[in-house]
PDB file of C-alpha atoms in Angstrom:
ATOM      1  CA  MET A  52       5.544 -98.463-124.423  1.00 55.00           C
ATOM      2  CA  CYS A  53       8.947 -98.354-126.286  1.00 75.00           C
ATOM      3  CA  THR A  54       8.796 -96.168-129.324  1.00 73.00           C
ATOM      4  CA  GLY A  55       9.627 -99.062-132.049  1.00 74.00           C
ATOM      5  CA  LYS A  56       6.664-101.241-130.715  1.00 82.00           C
ATOM      6  CA  CYS A  57       4.524 -98.258-130.802  1.00 82.00           C
ATOM      7  CA  SER A  58       5.657 -97.641-134.587  1.00 82.00           C
ATOM      8  CA  LEU A  59       5.169-101.237-135.309  1.00 84.00           C
ATOM      9  CA  CYS A  60       1.402-100.814-133.841  1.00 89.00           C
ATOM     10  CA  ILE A  61       0.331 -97.786-135.923  1.00 91.00           C
ATOM     11  CA  ALA A  62       2.113 -99.580-138.887  1.00 91.00           C
ATOM     12  CA  VAL A  63       0.092-102.639-138.620  1.00 93.00           C
ATOM     13  CA  THR A  64      -3.237-100.548-137.998  1.00 95.00           C
ATOM     14  CA  LEU A  65      -2.718 -98.431-141.014  1.00 95.00           C
ATOM     15  CA  TYR A  66      -2.488-101.165-143.392  1.00 96.00           C
ATOM     16  CA  PRO A  67      -6.083-102.280-143.440  1.00 96.00           C
ATOM     17  CA  LEU A  68      -7.078 -98.826-143.194  1.00 97.00           C
ATOM     18  CA  ALA A  69      -5.547 -98.142-146.372  1.00 96.00           C
ATOM     19  CA  LEU A  70      -6.670-101.185-148.153  1.00 97.00           C
ATOM     20  CA  ILE A  71     -10.313-100.352-146.814  1.00 97.00           C
ATOM     21  CA  SER A  72      -9.863 -96.845-148.313  1.00 97.00           C
ATOM     22  CA  ILE A  73      -8.858 -97.908-151.668  1.00 97.00           C
ATOM     23  CA  ILE A  74     -11.548-100.336-152.074  1.00 97.00           C
ATOM     24  CA  CYS A  75     -14.670 -98.135-150.938  1.00 96.00           C
ATOM     25  CA  ASN A  76     -13.097 -95.550-153.440  1.00 96.00           C
ATOM     26  CA  ILE A  77     -12.989 -98.270-156.229  1.00 96.00           C
ATOM     27  CA  VAL A  78     -16.549 -99.522-155.316  1.00 96.00           C
ATOM     28  CA  LEU A  79     -17.904 -96.091-155.683  1.00 95.00           C
ATOM     29  CA  PHE A  80     -17.025 -95.963-159.183  1.00 95.00           C
ATOM     30  CA  PHE A  81     -19.648 -98.876-159.858  1.00 94.00           C
ATOM     31  CA  PRO A  82     -23.161 -97.946-158.352  1.00 92.00           C
ATOM     32  CA  ASP A  83     -25.746-100.799-158.321  1.00 86.00           C
ATOM     33  CA  GLY A  84     -22.774-102.739-159.262  1.00 88.00           C
ATOM     34  CA  ASP A  85     -22.903-101.671-162.764  1.00 89.00           C
ATOM     35  CA  ILE A  86     -19.956 -99.787-164.878  1.00 91.00           C
ATOM     36  CA  LYS A  87     -22.523 -98.308-167.255  1.00 92.00           C
ATOM     37  CA  TYR A  88     -22.715 -95.108-164.629  1.00 92.00           C
ATOM     38  CA  ALA A  89     -18.880 -94.788-164.476  1.00 92.00           C
ATOM     39  CA  LYS A  90     -18.839 -95.186-168.469  1.00 93.00           C
ATOM     40  CA  ASP A  91     -21.614 -92.615-169.098  1.00 91.00           C
ATOM     41  CA  GLY A  92     -19.967 -90.216-166.493  1.00 90.00           C
ATOM     42  CA  HIS A  93     -22.672 -90.402-164.196  1.00 92.00           C
ATOM     43  CA  ILE A  94     -20.495 -90.333-160.894  1.00 93.00           C
ATOM     44  CA  THR A  95     -19.707 -87.553-158.622  1.00 93.00           C
ATOM     45  CA  GLU A  96     -16.697 -85.056-158.768  1.00 94.00           C
ATOM     46  CA  GLU A  97     -15.536 -86.508-155.360  1.00 94.00           C
ATOM     47  CA  VAL A  98     -15.517 -89.852-156.637  1.00 94.00           C
ATOM     48  CA  LYS A  99     -13.059 -88.858-159.485  1.00 94.00           C
ATOM     49  CA  TYR A 100     -11.097 -86.966-157.170  1.00 95.00           C
ATOM     50  CA  MET A 101     -10.112 -90.412-155.416  1.00 94.00           C
ATOM     51  CA  GLY A 102      -9.520 -89.288-152.164  1.00 94.00           C
ATOM     52  CA  GLY A 103      -9.624 -92.865-150.800  1.00 94.00           C
ATOM     53  CA  VAL A 104      -7.244 -94.400-153.406  1.00 96.00           C
ATOM     54  CA  ILE A 105      -4.832 -91.465-153.383  1.00 95.00           C
ATOM     55  CA  GLY A 106      -5.380 -89.921-150.003  1.00 94.00           C
ATOM     56  CA  GLY A 107      -6.226 -92.630-147.594  1.00 94.00           C
ATOM     57  CA  GLY A 108      -4.753 -95.273-149.623  1.00 95.00           C
ATOM     58  CA  ILE A 109      -1.204 -94.674-151.508  1.00 95.00           C
ATOM     59  CA  MET A 110      -0.256 -91.375-149.308  1.00 95.00           C
ATOM     60  CA  VAL A 111      -1.183 -93.467-145.917  1.00 95.00           C
ATOM     61  CA  LEU A 112       0.416 -96.739-147.357  1.00 95.00           C
ATOM     62  CA  LEU A 113       3.697 -95.598-148.343  1.00 93.00           C
ATOM     63  CA  PRO A 114       4.232 -94.027-144.774  1.00 92.00           C
ATOM     64  CA  ALA A 115       3.003 -97.165-143.265  1.00 93.00           C
ATOM     65  CA  LEU A 116       5.724 -99.375-144.956  1.00 91.00           C
ATOM     66  CA  HIS A 117       8.431 -96.942-143.541  1.00 87.00           C
ATOM     67  CA  ILE A 118       6.806 -96.435-139.955  1.00 85.00           C
ATOM     68  CA  HIS A 119       7.090-100.416-139.720  1.00 85.00           C
ATOM     69  CA  LEU A 120      10.623-100.509-140.579  1.00 82.00           C
ATOM     70  CA  THR A 121      11.319 -97.969-137.935  1.00 80.00           C
ATOM     71  CA  GLY A 122       9.799-100.341-135.372  1.00 71.00           C
ATOM     72  CA  LYS A 123      12.094-103.224-136.190  1.00 71.00           C
ATOM     73  CA  GLN A 124      15.950-103.265-135.390  1.00 63.00           C
ATOM     74  CA  GLY A 125      18.199-102.406-138.238  1.00 54.00           C
ATOM     75  CA  CYS A 126      18.900 -99.880-140.740  1.00 53.00           C
ATOM     76  CA  CYS A 127      15.491 -97.746-140.083  1.00 56.00           C
ATOM     77  CA  GLY A 128      15.133 -98.763-136.413  1.00 56.00           C
ATOM     78  CA  ASN A 129      17.489 -95.838-135.042  1.00 69.00           C
ATOM     79  CA  ARG A 130      17.384 -92.395-134.469  1.00 71.00           C
ATOM     80  CA  CYS A 131      17.549 -91.341-138.036  1.00 77.00           C
ATOM     81  CA  GLY A 132      14.751 -93.566-139.184  1.00 75.00           C
ATOM     82  CA  MET A 133      12.496 -92.256-136.406  1.00 80.00           C
ATOM     83  CA  PHE A 134      13.240 -88.816-137.614  1.00 83.00           C
ATOM     84  CA  LEU A 135      12.596 -89.855-141.255  1.00 86.00           C
ATOM     85  CA  SER A 136       9.188 -91.455-139.937  1.00 86.00           C
ATOM     86  CA  ILE A 137       8.219 -88.097-138.983  1.00 90.00           C
ATOM     87  CA  ALA A 138       8.297 -86.857-142.346  1.00 92.00           C
ATOM     88  CA  PHE A 139       6.595 -90.027-143.895  1.00 92.00           C
ATOM     89  CA  ALA A 140       3.940 -89.478-140.952  1.00 93.00           C
ATOM     90  CA  ALA A 141       3.472 -86.115-142.351  1.00 95.00           C
ATOM     91  CA  VAL A 142       2.814 -87.301-145.444  1.00 95.00           C
ATOM     92  CA  GLY A 143       0.256 -89.757-144.199  1.00 95.00           C
ATOM     93  CA  VAL A 144      -1.584 -86.570-142.421  1.00 96.00           C
ATOM     94  CA  VAL A 145      -1.662 -85.194-145.363  1.00 97.00           C
ATOM     95  CA  GLY A 146      -3.067 -88.040-147.106  1.00 96.00           C
ATOM     96  CA  ALA A 147      -5.769 -88.716-144.648  1.00 97.00           C
ATOM     97  CA  LEU A 148      -6.796 -85.222-144.458  1.00 97.00           C
ATOM     98  CA  TYR A 149      -7.369 -85.304-148.226  1.00 97.00           C
ATOM     99  CA  SER A 150      -9.412 -88.327-148.063  1.00 97.00           C
ATOM    100  CA  PHE A 151     -11.111 -86.689-145.265  1.00 97.00           C
ATOM    101  CA  ILE A 152     -12.166 -83.721-146.856  1.00 97.00           C
ATOM    102  CA  VAL A 153     -13.311 -85.181-150.033  1.00 97.00           C
ATOM    103  CA  ALA A 154     -15.791 -87.560-148.029  1.00 97.00           C
ATOM    104  CA  VAL A 155     -17.298 -84.693-146.090  1.00 96.00           C
ATOM    105  CA  HIS A 156     -17.967 -82.903-149.343  1.00 95.00           C
ATOM    106  CA  GLY A 157     -19.199 -86.348-150.919  1.00 95.00           C
ATOM    107  CA  LEU A 158     -21.518 -86.817-148.018  1.00 94.00           C
ATOM    108  CA  HIS A 159     -22.545 -83.118-147.842  1.00 93.00           C
ATOM    109  CA  ASN A 160     -23.107 -82.914-152.085  1.00 93.00           C
ATOM    110  CA  GLY A 161     -24.823 -86.126-152.058  1.00 91.00           C
ATOM    111  CA  PRO A 162     -25.053 -88.515-155.308  1.00 94.00           C
ATOM    112  CA  LEU A 163     -25.421 -87.849-158.671  1.00 93.00           C
ATOM    113  CA  CYS A 164     -28.860 -89.671-159.694  1.00 93.00           C
ATOM    114  CA  LYS A 165     -31.563 -89.696-161.911  1.00 92.00           C
ATOM    115  CA  TYR A 166     -34.463 -87.305-160.945  1.00 91.00           C
ATOM    116  CA  LEU A 167     -37.390 -86.678-163.034  1.00 88.00           C
ATOM    117  CA  LEU A 168     -35.560 -88.040-166.145  1.00 88.00           C
ATOM    118  CA  ILE A 169     -32.176 -85.528-165.650  1.00 92.00           C
ATOM    119  CA  TRP A 170     -29.086 -86.591-164.147  1.00 93.00           C
ATOM    120  CA  THR A 171     -28.732 -84.149-161.246  1.00 93.00           C
ATOM    121  CA  ARG A 172     -27.812 -83.988-157.568  1.00 93.00           C
ATOM    122  CA  PRO A 173     -30.964 -83.259-155.973  1.00 91.00           C
ATOM    123  CA  PHE A 174     -29.468 -82.842-152.403  1.00 91.00           C
ATOM    124  CA  GLN A 175     -26.712 -80.552-152.954  1.00 87.00           C
ATOM    125  CA  ASP A 176     -26.887 -77.688-150.597  1.00 80.00           C
ATOM    126  CA  SER A 177     -30.253 -78.856-149.412  1.00 79.00           C
ATOM    127  CA  ASN A 178     -31.912 -77.455-146.114  1.00 81.00           C
ATOM    128  CA  PRO A 179     -32.244 -79.380-143.921  1.00 82.00           C
ATOM    129  CA  SER A 180     -29.473 -82.276-145.074  1.00 86.00           C
ATOM    130  CA  TYR A 181     -30.787 -85.174-146.650  1.00 89.00           C
ATOM    131  CA  LEU A 182     -28.728 -87.188-144.388  1.00 90.00           C
ATOM    132  CA  GLY A 183     -31.162 -86.781-141.570  1.00 87.00           C
ATOM    133  CA  ASP A 184     -34.358 -87.247-143.731  1.00 86.00           C
ATOM    134  CA  SER A 185     -34.933 -90.310-145.554  1.00 87.00           C
ATOM    135  CA  SER A 186     -38.263 -89.603-146.661  1.00 89.00           C
ATOM    136  CA  ILE A 187     -36.759 -87.310-149.434  1.00 89.00           C
ATOM    137  CA  TRP A 188     -34.389 -90.195-150.743  1.00 91.00           C
ATOM    138  CA  TRP A 189     -37.083 -91.228-153.199  1.00 91.00           C
ATOM    139  CA  ARG A 190     -35.944 -88.366-155.426  1.00 91.00           C
ATOM    140  CA  CYS A 191     -33.073 -90.480-156.590  1.00 91.00           C
ATOM    141  CA  GLN A 192     -34.711 -93.090-159.103  1.00 91.00           C
ATOM    142  CA  GLU A 193     -31.479 -94.381-160.691  1.00 91.00           C
ATOM    143  CA  PRO A 194     -29.020 -96.031-159.846  1.00 91.00           C
ATOM    144  CA  GLU A 195     -31.278 -98.319-157.281  1.00 91.00           C
ATOM    145  CA  ASN A 196     -30.383 -97.272-153.696  1.00 92.00           C
ATOM    146  CA  ILE A 197     -27.744 -94.996-154.619  1.00 94.00           C
ATOM    147  CA  VAL A 198     -28.284 -92.572-151.484  1.00 93.00           C
ATOM    148  CA  GLN A 199     -27.597 -95.509-148.977  1.00 94.00           C
ATOM    149  CA  PHE A 200     -24.599 -96.408-151.304  1.00 94.00           C
ATOM    150  CA  ASN A 201     -23.277 -92.985-151.440  1.00 94.00           C
ATOM    151  CA  ILE A 202     -23.869 -92.574-147.510  1.00 95.00           C
ATOM    152  CA  GLY A 203     -22.252 -96.071-146.548  1.00 95.00           C
ATOM    153  CA  LEU A 204     -19.163 -95.577-148.599  1.00 96.00           C
ATOM    154  CA  PHE A 205     -18.541 -92.081-147.923  1.00 96.00           C
ATOM    155  CA  SER A 206     -18.996 -92.770-144.358  1.00 97.00           C
ATOM    156  CA  THR A 207     -16.474 -95.443-144.007  1.00 97.00           C
ATOM    157  CA  LEU A 208     -14.018 -93.208-145.700  1.00 97.00           C
ATOM    158  CA  LEU A 209     -14.787 -90.584-143.421  1.00 97.00           C
ATOM    159  CA  VAL A 210     -14.099 -92.811-140.306  1.00 97.00           C
ATOM    160  CA  THR A 211     -11.033 -94.503-141.994  1.00 97.00           C
ATOM    161  CA  SER A 212      -9.306 -91.440-142.757  1.00 97.00           C
ATOM    162  CA  GLY A 213     -10.109 -89.906-139.452  1.00 97.00           C
ATOM    163  CA  LEU A 214      -8.672 -93.025-137.821  1.00 97.00           C
ATOM    164  CA  GLN A 215      -5.327 -92.499-140.492  1.00 97.00           C
ATOM    165  CA  LEU A 216      -5.099 -88.846-139.227  1.00 97.00           C
ATOM    166  CA  ILE A 217      -5.153 -89.740-135.969  1.00 96.00           C
ATOM    167  CA  LEU A 218      -2.824 -92.654-136.339  1.00 95.00           C
ATOM    168  CA  CYS A 219      -0.226 -90.704-138.318  1.00 95.00           C
ATOM    169  CA  ALA A 220      -0.314 -87.609-136.019  1.00 95.00           C
ATOM    170  CA  THR A 221       0.406 -90.015-133.203  1.00 93.00           C
ATOM    171  CA  GLN A 222       3.541 -91.694-135.073  1.00 92.00           C
ATOM    172  CA  MET A 223       4.901 -88.044-135.789  1.00 92.00           C
ATOM    173  CA  ILE A 224       4.809 -87.320-131.862  1.00 91.00           C
ATOM    174  CA  ASN A 225       6.314 -90.794-131.459  1.00 87.00           C
ATOM    175  CA  GLY A 226       8.950 -90.264-133.835  1.00 84.00           C
ATOM    176  CA  LEU A 227       9.883 -87.367-132.310  1.00 87.00           C
ATOM    177  CA  VAL A 228      10.227 -88.776-128.924  1.00 84.00           C
ATOM    178  CA  GLY A 229      12.223 -91.723-130.528  1.00 78.00           C
ATOM    179  CA  CYS A 230      14.276 -89.200-132.498  1.00 77.00           C
ATOM    180  CA  LEU A 231      15.390 -87.508-129.454  1.00 78.00           C
ATOM    181  CA  CYS A 232      15.505 -90.444-126.666  1.00 76.00           C
ATOM    182  CA  GLY A 233      16.338 -93.139-129.015  1.00 65.00           C
ATOM    183  CA  THR A 234      14.190 -96.331-130.217  1.00 60.00           C
ATOM    184  CA  CYS A 235      14.479 -98.345-127.245  1.00 63.00           C
ATOM    185  CA  ASN A 236      14.878-101.652-129.609  1.00 56.00           C
ATOM    186  CA  LYS A 237      16.955-104.440-127.672  1.00 55.00           C
ATOM    187  CA  LYS A 238      20.627-104.407-128.742  1.00 49.00           C
ATOM    188  CA  ASP A 239      22.247-107.855-129.245  1.00 38.00           C
ATOM    189  CA  LYS A 240      23.785-109.313-126.296  1.00 39.00           C
ATOM    190  CA  ASP A 241      27.428-109.659-127.783  1.00 40.00           C
ATOM    191  CA  MET A 242      26.992-105.775-127.866  1.00 37.00           C
ATOM    192  CA  ILE A 243      26.708-105.272-124.058  1.00 39.00           C
TER     193      ILE A 243
END
């Protein structure tokens, strides 16, 4: 596959992944669909780190825009543009890695919830993990279904950031090949 076409495919795939990351992180601020938990500060630190908005969102979306331009014929569809796409893709790798690490910590530490009238993280550092034992999820009494909510959204962030990481790393290799060998975009017939 041509390096320019590969860049287009990667960019087009990164756009929805960045959007999913942003949406998941925003939704995490509103457990049970209510703003009172965010207002009262009853959300986990991992949500406040905004790995999905900053890392998997903005830090992946900006490189995706440049990577998209390298796939088109024009000012960025040349060796210099491909060289710059390596640097932009590296920013995407860092952003995806940040989102991935925050999601792993969010899943490992579990949700913040009301347990025996106290707001706590009852599954933090639990052995065995709460992820494999749904019989202990009853400990979280409020917000309702917070464990499933937390697992679903942080798992989605984990998968999307993993895909972003793979795609951005692939673009770094693609950019290197495009920088060394050219983008293989078709030239105008008048120039031949």
